[in-house]
Coordinates of C-alpha atoms and ligand atoms in Angstrom, one line a residue:
M1 CA -0.1 41.4 114.5
T2 CA -0.3 44.1 117.0
P3 CA 3.0 43.2 118.6
V4 CA 4.7 43.3 115.1
R5 CA 3.2 46.6 114.3
A6 CA 4.1 47.7 117.7
A7 CA 7.6 46.5 117.0
S8 CA 7.8 48.0 113.5
G9 CA 6.4 51.2 115.0
A10 CA 9.2 51.1 117.5
L11 CA 11.8 50.6 114.7
T12 CA 10.8 52.9 112.0
G13 CA 9.2 55.3 114.4
T14 CA 5.8 56.4 114.2
P15 CA 5.5 59.7 112.2
L16 CA 7.3 62.2 114.6
E17 CA 5.7 65.2 116.0
P18 CA 6.9 68.4 114.1
G19 CA 8.4 69.8 117.4
V20 CA 10.6 66.8 117.9
L21 CA 11.7 67.0 114.3
A22 CA 12.8 70.6 114.7
V23 CA 14.8 69.8 117.9
S24 CA 16.6 67.0 116.1
A25 CA 17.5 69.2 113.1
V26 CA 19.0 71.8 115.4
L27 CA 20.9 69.1 117.3
V28 CA 22.3 67.8 114.0
L29 CA 23.3 71.3 112.9
L30 CA 24.9 72.0 116.2
L31 CA 26.8 68.8 115.9
A32 CA 27.9 69.6 112.4
A33 CA 28.9 73.1 113.5
A34 CA 30.9 71.7 116.4
V35 CA 32.7 69.2 114.1
A36 CA 33.4 72.0 111.6
A37 CA 34.7 74.3 114.4
L38 CA 36.9 71.4 115.6
I39 CA 38.3 70.9 112.1
V40 CA 38.9 74.6 111.6
Q41 CA 40.6 74.7 115.0
R42 CA 42.8 71.7 114.1
V43 CA 43.7 73.2 110.7
R44 CA 44.5 76.6 112.4
R45 CA 46.5 74.9 115.1
R46 CA 48.5 73.0 112.4
R47 CA 49.1 76.2 110.5
H48 CA 50.0 77.9 113.7
D49 CA 52.3 75.1 114.6
A50 CA 53.9 75.4 111.2
D51 CA 54.2 79.1 111.6
A52 CA 55.6 78.7 115.1
R53 CA 58.1 76.1 113.8
A54 CA 59.2 78.4 111.0
L55 CA 59.4 81.3 113.4
A56 CA 61.3 79.2 115.9
E57 CA 63.6 78.1 113.1
R58 CA 64.1 81.7 112.0
L59 CA 64.7 82.8 115.5
R60 CA 67.2 80.0 116.0
R61 CA 68.9 81.0 112.7
D62 CA 69.0 84.6 113.8
A63 CA 70.2 83.6 117.2
Y64 CA 73.0 81.5 115.6
H65 CA 73.8 83.5 112.5
D66 CA 75.2 86.9 111.5
A67 CA 72.6 88.8 109.5
L68 CA 75.1 90.7 107.3
T69 CA 77.3 87.7 106.1
G70 CA 75.1 84.7 106.8
L71 CA 78.0 83.1 108.7
L72 CA 77.5 81.7 112.2
N73 CA 77.7 84.2 115.0
R74 CA 79.5 83.6 118.3
E75 CA 76.7 81.5 119.8
G76 CA 76.3 79.5 116.6
F77 CA 80.1 78.9 116.5
L78 CA 80.2 77.6 120.0
H79 CA 77.6 75.0 119.1
A80 CA 78.7 74.2 115.6
A81 CA 82.5 74.0 116.3
A82 CA 82.2 71.5 119.1
G83 CA 81.6 68.6 116.6
P84 CA 84.5 69.1 114.3
L85 CA 86.8 69.9 117.3
A86 CA 85.9 66.7 119.1
E87 CA 88.9 64.9 117.5
G88 CA 91.3 67.8 118.3
G89 CA 92.2 70.7 116.2
A90 CA 92.5 74.5 116.5
V91 CA 90.5 77.7 116.4
A92 CA 91.7 80.7 114.4
V93 CA 90.4 84.2 115.1
V94 CA 90.9 86.6 112.2
D95 CA 91.0 90.4 112.5
L96 CA 90.1 92.4 109.4
V97 CA 92.6 95.1 110.3
L98 CA 91.5 97.5 107.5
L99 CA 87.8 97.6 108.2
G100 CA 87.9 100.8 110.3
A101 CA 89.9 102.6 107.6
V102 CA 87.5 101.4 104.8
N103 CA 84.5 102.6 106.8
D104 CA 86.2 105.9 107.4
T105 CA 87.4 106.6 103.9
L106 CA 84.9 104.7 101.6
G107 CA 81.8 104.9 103.9
H108 CA 79.9 102.2 105.8
A109 CA 78.0 100.9 102.8
R110 CA 81.2 99.9 101.1
G111 CA 82.5 98.7 104.5
E112 CA 79.6 96.2 104.5
V113 CA 80.4 95.0 101.0
F114 CA 84.0 94.5 102.1
V115 CA 82.9 92.5 105.1
R116 CA 80.6 90.3 102.9
L117 CA 83.4 89.7 100.4
A118 CA 85.8 88.8 103.2
A119 CA 83.2 86.5 104.7
E120 CA 82.7 84.7 101.4
R121 CA 86.4 84.1 101.2
L122 CA 86.6 83.0 104.8
G123 CA 83.7 80.6 104.3
A124 CA 85.3 79.1 101.2
A125 CA 88.7 79.1 102.7
G126 CA 87.3 77.6 105.9
A127 CA 85.6 74.9 103.8
A128 CA 89.0 74.2 102.1
V129 CA 91.1 74.0 105.2
A130 CA 88.3 72.6 107.4
V131 CA 86.2 69.8 106.0
D132 CA 83.1 71.0 107.9
G133 CA 83.8 74.6 107.0
V134 CA 82.7 76.1 110.3
A135 CA 83.2 79.9 110.0
A136 CA 81.7 82.7 112.0
R137 CA 81.7 86.4 112.3
L138 CA 82.2 87.2 116.0
E139 CA 82.1 91.0 115.9
G140 CA 82.4 93.8 113.4
D141 CA 85.8 93.0 112.1
T142 CA 86.6 89.7 113.9
F143 CA 85.9 86.2 112.4
A144 CA 86.6 82.7 113.6
V145 CA 87.3 79.5 111.7
V146 CA 87.7 75.9 112.9
L147 CA 90.9 74.1 111.8
P148 CA 90.0 70.5 112.6
R149 CA 92.5 67.7 113.2
V150 CA 95.6 69.9 113.2
D151 CA 98.3 70.2 115.8
G152 CA 100.1 73.4 116.7
H153 CA 102.5 73.3 113.7
D154 CA 99.9 72.4 111.0
A155 CA 97.5 74.9 112.5
H156 CA 100.0 77.7 112.0
R157 CA 100.4 76.6 108.3
A158 CA 96.7 76.4 107.8
A159 CA 96.3 79.9 109.3
E160 CA 99.0 81.2 106.9
T161 CA 97.0 79.8 104.0
L162 CA 93.9 81.5 105.3
R163 CA 95.7 84.8 105.6
E164 CA 97.0 84.6 102.0
R165 CA 93.5 84.1 100.7
L166 CA 92.1 87.0 102.6
L167 CA 95.0 89.2 101.6
A168 CA 94.4 89.1 97.8
P169 CA 93.1 92.4 96.5
Y170 CA 89.4 93.3 96.9
V171 CA 87.4 95.4 94.5
V172 CA 84.6 97.3 96.2
E173 CA 82.5 99.3 93.8
G174 CA 85.4 100.1 91.6
V175 CA 87.9 100.7 94.4
R176 CA 90.7 98.2 94.5
F177 CA 92.7 97.6 97.7
E178 CA 94.7 94.9 99.6
A179 CA 93.4 94.1 103.0
P180 CA 95.9 92.9 105.6
V181 CA 94.6 90.6 108.3
V182 CA 96.1 89.3 111.6
I183 CA 95.3 85.8 112.9
G184 CA 95.5 84.3 116.4
V185 CA 95.4 80.5 116.6
A186 CA 94.8 78.2 119.6
A187 CA 95.3 74.5 119.2
D188 CA 93.7 72.0 121.6
G189 CA 96.5 70.9 124.0
P190 CA 97.3 69.6 127.4
W191 CA 96.3 72.9 129.1
L192 CA 92.7 72.2 128.1
A193 CA 92.6 68.7 129.6
D194 CA 90.4 69.9 132.4
V195 CA 87.9 71.7 130.2
P196 CA 84.9 69.4 129.1
A197 CA 84.6 68.9 125.4
G198 CA 81.8 70.8 123.7
A199 CA 80.8 74.5 123.7
E200 CA 82.9 75.1 126.8
R201 CA 86.1 73.8 125.2
T202 CA 85.4 75.9 122.1
A203 CA 84.9 79.0 124.3
A204 CA 88.3 78.2 126.0
L205 CA 90.0 77.9 122.6
L206 CA 88.4 81.1 121.4
R207 CA 89.7 83.0 124.5
R208 CA 93.2 81.7 123.9
A209 CA 93.0 82.5 120.2
D210 CA 92.0 86.0 121.2
V211 CA 95.1 86.3 123.4
A212 CA 97.3 85.1 120.5
L213 CA 95.5 87.7 118.3
A214 CA 96.3 90.5 120.8
A215 CA 100.0 89.3 120.6
T216 CA 100.1 90.0 116.9
R217 CA 99.3 93.6 117.7
D218 CA 102.6 93.8 119.7
G219 CA 104.3 93.8 116.3
G220 CA 106.1 91.0 114.6
A221 CA 104.3 88.2 112.9
P222 CA 100.7 88.6 111.6
V223 CA 99.9 84.9 112.6
R224 CA 100.6 83.9 116.1
C225 CA 99.8 80.6 117.9
Y226 CA 98.8 80.7 121.5
E227 CA 101.5 80.1 124.1
P228 CA 100.8 80.1 127.9
S229 CA 103.3 83.0 128.4
M230 CA 100.9 85.1 126.2
G231 CA 98.2 84.4 128.8
E232 CA 100.5 85.6 131.5
R233 CA 101.1 88.8 129.7
A234 CA 97.4 89.4 129.2
A235 CA 96.8 88.7 132.8
R236 CA 99.5 91.1 133.8
R237 CA 98.0 93.8 131.6
L238 CA 94.6 93.2 133.2
R239 CA 96.2 93.6 136.7
L240 CA 97.7 96.9 135.6
I241 CA 94.4 98.1 134.2
R242 CA 92.5 97.2 137.3
G243 CA 95.1 98.3 139.8
F244 CA 96.1 101.7 138.4
S245 CA 93.7 104.1 140.1
A246 CA 94.3 102.5 143.5
A247 CA 98.0 102.6 142.9
V248 CA 97.9 106.3 142.3
A249 CA 95.8 106.8 145.5
R250 CA 98.3 104.7 147.5
R251 CA 101.2 106.7 145.9
D252 CA 102.7 103.5 144.4
V253 CA 102.9 105.6 141.3
R254 CA 105.6 108.3 141.5
V255 CA 107.6 110.7 139.4
D256 CA 111.3 110.6 138.8
F257 CA 113.3 113.5 137.5
Q258 CA 116.1 113.5 135.0
P259 CA 118.1 116.7 134.5
V260 CA 118.5 118.5 131.2
V261 CA 121.6 120.7 130.8
S262 CA 122.5 123.4 128.4
L263 CA 125.4 122.2 126.2
G264 CA 126.9 125.7 125.9
E265 CA 127.2 126.8 129.6
R266 CA 126.7 123.3 131.1
T267 CA 124.1 124.6 133.5
V268 CA 121.1 122.6 134.7
I269 CA 118.1 124.2 133.1
G270 CA 115.4 121.8 134.0
V271 CA 114.1 118.2 134.3
E272 CA 112.0 115.7 132.5
A273 CA 109.3 114.1 134.8
L274 CA 109.2 110.4 134.2
A275 CA 106.5 108.1 135.7
R276 CA 107.3 105.0 137.7
W277 CA 105.1 102.4 139.3
D278 CA 106.3 100.6 142.4
H279 CA 104.1 97.6 142.3
P280 CA 103.8 95.7 145.6
E281 CA 104.0 92.3 143.8
L282 CA 105.4 92.9 140.3
G283 CA 108.2 95.2 141.4
L284 CA 109.3 98.4 139.7
L285 CA 107.3 98.9 136.5
L286 CA 108.6 101.3 133.8
P287 CA 106.4 103.5 131.7
D288 CA 107.2 101.6 128.5
E289 CA 105.1 98.8 130.0
F290 CA 102.2 100.6 131.6
V291 CA 101.8 103.8 129.5
P292 CA 100.6 101.9 126.4
V293 CA 98.2 99.9 128.6
L294 CA 96.7 103.1 130.1
E295 CA 96.5 104.7 126.6
A296 CA 94.6 101.7 125.3
T297 CA 92.0 101.8 128.2
G298 CA 91.6 105.6 128.3
Q299 CA 93.2 105.9 131.8
I300 CA 96.2 107.9 130.5
G301 CA 94.5 111.2 131.5
E302 CA 94.7 110.2 135.1
L303 CA 98.4 109.6 134.8
T304 CA 99.0 112.9 133.0
S305 CA 97.1 114.8 135.7
F306 CA 99.1 113.1 138.4
V307 CA 102.5 113.7 136.8
L308 CA 101.6 117.3 136.0
D309 CA 100.6 117.9 139.6
E310 CA 103.8 116.3 141.0
A311 CA 106.1 118.1 138.5
L312 CA 104.6 121.5 139.1
A313 CA 104.8 120.9 142.9
A314 CA 108.5 120.1 142.5
A315 CA 109.0 123.2 140.3
R316 CA 107.4 125.3 143.1
R317 CA 109.7 123.7 145.7
W318 CA 112.8 124.5 143.6
L319 CA 111.6 128.1 143.0
D320 CA 111.2 128.5 146.7
R321 CA 114.8 127.4 147.1
G322 CA 115.9 130.0 144.5
M323 CA 116.2 127.6 141.5
R324 CA 114.4 128.3 138.3
L325 CA 114.2 124.8 136.7
S326 CA 111.8 124.1 133.9
V327 CA 109.8 120.8 134.1
A328 CA 108.9 118.7 131.1
V329 CA 105.9 116.4 131.2
N330 CA 105.1 113.8 128.6
V331 CA 101.6 114.2 127.1
A332 CA 99.7 111.4 125.4
V333 CA 97.7 111.7 122.1
A334 CA 94.5 111.3 124.1
N335 CA 95.3 114.4 126.2
L336 CA 95.4 116.4 123.0
G337 CA 92.0 115.1 121.9
N338 CA 90.6 116.4 125.2
A339 CA 89.3 119.9 124.8
G340 CA 89.3 120.4 128.6
F341 CA 93.1 119.7 128.8
P342 CA 94.3 123.3 128.5
D343 CA 92.0 124.4 131.3
E344 CA 93.3 121.7 133.5
V345 CA 96.9 122.8 132.8
A346 CA 96.0 126.4 133.4
Q347 CA 94.4 125.6 136.7
L348 CA 97.4 123.4 137.9
L349 CA 99.9 126.2 137.0
D350 CA 97.7 128.6 139.0
A351 CA 97.4 126.3 142.0
H352 CA 101.1 125.8 142.2
R353 CA 102.0 129.4 141.3
V354 CA 104.4 128.3 138.6
P355 CA 104.9 130.5 135.5
A356 CA 103.7 128.8 132.4
E357 CA 107.0 129.2 130.6
L358 CA 108.6 126.8 133.1
L359 CA 106.3 124.0 131.9
T360 CA 107.2 122.1 128.7
L361 CA 104.7 119.6 127.3
E362 CA 106.4 116.8 125.3
L363 CA 104.3 115.4 122.4
T364 CA 105.3 112.4 120.3
E365 CA 105.8 113.0 116.7
S366 CA 103.1 110.5 115.8
G367 CA 100.8 112.2 118.2
V368 CA 100.9 115.5 116.5
S369 CA 100.7 114.1 113.0
S370 CA 97.9 111.5 113.5
E371 CA 95.5 113.5 115.5
R372 CA 96.4 116.8 113.9
E373 CA 92.8 117.9 113.2
V374 CA 91.8 117.4 116.8
A375 CA 95.1 118.4 118.4
L376 CA 95.7 121.7 116.7
P377 CA 93.2 123.9 118.7
V378 CA 94.3 122.3 121.9
L379 CA 98.0 122.9 121.0
R380 CA 97.2 126.5 120.2
R381 CA 95.5 127.1 123.5
L382 CA 98.3 125.5 125.5
H383 CA 100.8 127.6 123.6
A384 CA 98.6 130.7 124.3
L385 CA 98.9 129.9 128.0
G386 CA 102.6 130.4 127.6
C387 CA 103.6 126.7 128.0
R388 CA 106.4 125.5 125.8
L389 CA 105.7 122.6 123.4
A390 CA 108.3 120.0 122.4
V391 CA 108.2 117.2 119.8
D392 CA 109.6 114.1 121.4
D393 CA 111.4 111.1 119.8
F394 CA 112.0 113.2 116.6
G395 CA 113.3 111.2 113.7
T396 CA 111.3 108.0 114.4
G397 CA 107.9 109.1 113.0
Q398 CA 106.5 110.3 109.7
S399 CA 106.4 114.1 110.1
S400 CA 108.9 116.4 108.4
L401 CA 110.3 119.5 110.0
A402 CA 108.3 121.4 107.4
H403 CA 105.2 119.9 109.0
L404 CA 106.4 121.1 112.4
R405 CA 106.5 124.7 111.1
R406 CA 102.8 124.7 111.0
L407 CA 102.5 123.7 114.6
P408 CA 103.1 126.0 117.6
V409 CA 106.2 124.1 118.7
D410 CA 109.3 125.5 120.5
Q411 CA 111.6 122.5 120.8
V412 CA 112.5 119.2 119.1
K413 CA 114.0 116.3 121.0
I414 CA 116.2 114.1 118.8
D415 CA 115.3 110.5 119.4
K416 CA 117.8 108.7 121.7
S417 CA 118.4 105.9 119.2
F418 CA 120.3 108.4 116.9
V419 CA 122.2 110.0 119.8
L420 CA 123.2 106.5 121.2
G421 CA 124.4 105.6 117.7
M422 CA 126.6 108.6 117.3
G423 CA 129.5 106.9 119.0
T424 CA 129.6 104.1 116.3
E425 CA 127.4 105.0 113.3
Y426 CA 128.5 107.7 110.9
G427 CA 124.9 107.8 109.5
D428 CA 123.6 108.7 112.9
V429 CA 126.0 111.6 113.3
A430 CA 124.7 112.9 109.9
V431 CA 121.1 112.5 111.0
V432 CA 121.7 114.4 114.2
R433 CA 123.6 117.2 112.5
A434 CA 120.8 117.6 109.9
I435 CA 118.1 117.8 112.6
V436 CA 120.1 120.3 114.6
E437 CA 120.6 122.5 111.5
M438 CA 117.0 122.3 110.3
G439 CA 115.6 122.8 113.8
H440 CA 117.6 126.0 114.1
T441 CA 116.5 127.2 110.7
L442 CA 112.9 126.8 111.9
G443 CA 113.8 128.7 115.1
L444 CA 113.5 125.7 117.4
Q445 CA 115.5 124.7 120.4
V446 CA 117.2 121.3 119.8
V447 CA 117.5 118.7 122.6
A448 CA 119.6 115.5 122.3
E449 CA 118.5 112.8 124.7
G450 CA 120.3 109.5 125.4
V451 CA 123.7 111.2 125.9
E452 CA 125.8 108.5 127.5
Q453 CA 129.4 109.3 126.4
A454 CA 131.5 112.4 127.0
A455 CA 132.7 112.3 123.3
V456 CA 129.1 112.5 122.1
R457 CA 128.4 115.4 124.4
V458 CA 131.5 117.2 122.9
A459 CA 130.3 116.4 119.3
L460 CA 126.8 117.7 120.0
A461 CA 128.2 120.9 121.5
E462 CA 130.3 121.4 118.4
M463 CA 127.3 120.9 116.1
G464 CA 125.5 123.7 118.1
C465 CA 122.9 121.4 119.7
D466 CA 121.3 123.4 122.5
V467 CA 120.4 120.9 125.3
A468 CA 121.5 117.4 126.4
Q469 CA 119.8 114.8 128.5
G470 CA 121.2 111.4 129.4
Y471 CA 122.9 109.0 131.7
L472 CA 126.2 110.9 131.3
V473 CA 124.7 113.7 133.3
S474 CA 122.4 111.6 135.5
R475 CA 119.8 108.8 135.3
P476 CA 116.3 109.7 136.3
L477 CA 116.2 110.1 140.1
P478 CA 113.4 110.0 142.7
A479 CA 112.6 113.5 144.1
L480 CA 114.7 113.1 147.2
G481 CA 117.6 111.7 145.3
F482 CA 117.4 114.4 142.7
D483 CA 117.6 117.1 145.4
E484 CA 120.7 115.4 146.9
W485 CA 122.2 115.3 143.4
L486 CA 121.5 119.1 143.0
D487 CA 123.3 119.7 146.3
T488 CA 126.5 118.1 144.9
L489 CA 126.7 120.6 142.0
D490 CA 128.8 123.7 141.8
V491 CA 126.6 126.8 142.4
R492 CA 126.9 130.1 140.7
Q493 CA 124.8 132.6 142.8
G494 CA 122.9 135.2 140.8
E495 CA 123.8 136.9 137.6
P496 CA 127.2 138.6 137.5
G497 CA 126.8 142.0 139.1
T498 CA 123.4 141.4 140.7
A499 CA 123.0 140.9 144.4
A500 CA 120.6 137.9 144.5
G501 CA 119.7 136.4 141.2
P502 CA 118.6 132.8 140.7
R503 CA 121.1 130.1 141.6
T504 CA 122.8 128.5 138.6
L505 CA 124.0 124.9 138.9
I506 CA 126.8 123.6 136.8
A507 CA 126.7 119.9 135.8
Ligands
C2E601 P1 111.0 109.5 126.6 O1 110.0 110.6 126.8 O2 111.7 109.4 125.3 O3 111.9 109.5 127.9 C1 113.2 109.3 127.9 C2 113.5 107.9 128.2 O4 114.9 107.7 127.9 C3 113.3 107.6 129.7 O5 112.9 106.2 129.8 C4 114.8 107.7 130.2 O6 115.0 107.0 131.4 C5 115.6 107.2 129.1 N1 116.9 107.7 129.0 C6 117.3 108.9 129.4 N2 118.6 109.1 129.2 C7 119.1 108.0 128.7 C8 120.4 107.5 128.2 O7 121.4 108.2 128.3 N3 120.4 106.3 127.7 C9 119.3 105.5 127.6 N4 119.5 104.3 127.1 N5 118.1 105.9 128.0 C10 118.0 107.1 128.5 P2 111.7 105.9 130.7 O8 111.6 106.7 131.9 O9 111.7 104.4 130.8 O10 110.5 106.3 129.8 C11 110.1 105.7 128.7 C12 109.1 106.4 127.9 O11 107.8 106.4 128.6 C13 109.3 107.9 127.8 O12 110.2 108.1 126.7 C14 108.0 108.5 127.6 O13 107.6 108.3 126.2 C15 107.1 107.5 128.4 N6 106.7 108.2 129.6 C16 107.4 108.3 130.7 N7 106.7 109.0 131.7 C17 105.5 109.3 131.1 C18 104.3 110.0 131.5 O14 104.2 110.5 132.6 N8 103.3 110.1 130.6 C19 103.4 109.6 129.4 N9 102.3 109.7 128.6 N10 104.5 108.9 128.9 C20 105.5 108.8 129.8
CA602 CA1 109.8 112.6 126.7
CA603 CA1 112.2 110.8 123.8

């Protein structure tokens, strides 16, 4: 029996000592606590994982979406567009032209409502033209849409449809307006053969659509499809932007002078200074190409300073040779927005010892009307210095002569398109006559530029126009050429009856 008892004692345990019991209870409790802790930890980790996933999801959404409109952003577009574009197609970049004006006139809150409304239309229109409806807001006023499975021609049509939907009137908090848009389109084509499909190809299409969009700003059609020549233009612009400062330093930029003559006495009374850029690779560049580029980048101030310096140096040289010739310099709108500009002019006049009344600053009509608020104090200070102010290209802009009366202006230059037309268009003769008469009523000197024919010069003189400038007298000439031209003219020395007055040149 003993062995059995012994066995049973071993199995059921003899009654345990109280100390052992306590230790076991603690162990069990510890185990339970450990298990509980493990469970809590698991649950926490799960919840944390879920939070992290949601956060990651949100971050991914934020990273790929535009907060204001809920459309994709640029990053999102690059990823999402690749799929639908895999079978070919096009990317359209849309510029909401009016947004700046809406922000300025109706305030930013309404501007945001406008953006959201446009985005809704774009999303819907995107879905209509593009099965997958991939639409994005790239920047403040710029959107992108995928047009899948279209070639160049269809892409243009699809973009036109898109434009019409965006054009329909908007009502923003009771204010109703139509909002024009411009669209640049780039269709997949042979020129992208080297670019791997996917985000990289989408980015390449976006860049080209941007180039096409920039081309809409050159005027003409509001929807433009990318052509390689547009890329060349953009590349050329970039070269001008990057090369300008160095070109000024190397003196590749220069100033030509075109004479202006009084119509009554036929004497040379001054010159207009016109910028030229002798580009070592692109050849001679004219201001109509590079001035708008410099205006767009804010580099125009550098050009104006350079031309002023050259023109005043020339005026000083002529004064030293006994010729009192006025110099006219073209001034950009940005110059008039710069409060330091009058000081710069004063300092240059001083440095070259040229009397202020020999300097005429030519402002475009649009310049004085659009930036009037900013420009007026600057104009007044320039005028107070004694400089003469002229309104250039008169007749092409919006402003009336009545508006000119409120500006401290001394001269109007009739736009050459009317003067060139005088030989053939009766209407142009009437316009020129009207400007001459009204200019005189306001006490302004009137200049006609673009005088190419002797008959036009006679007609202008008969109308009482004061001054002429044009190829008939001379084309713009480089400084040396201009001095040679001066030497060919008849000279009248001094005023009648005075020993040594200024030399008067007859052209
Ligand atoms: P603009 O001020 O109206 O200058 C007159 C332009 O008409 C010049 O062209 C001149 O060469 C041209 N022209 C003169 N006479 C005749 C003529 O009889 N017939 C024809 N068909 N054209 C004539 P250019 O030099 O190419 O200058 C173009 C424009 O570039 C200027 O127009 C002016 O607005 C701007 N520009 C020129 N130099 C400067 C500058 O230094 N700064 C700024 N901001 N703009 C400048
Ligand atoms: Ca001018
Ligand atoms: Ca002009």
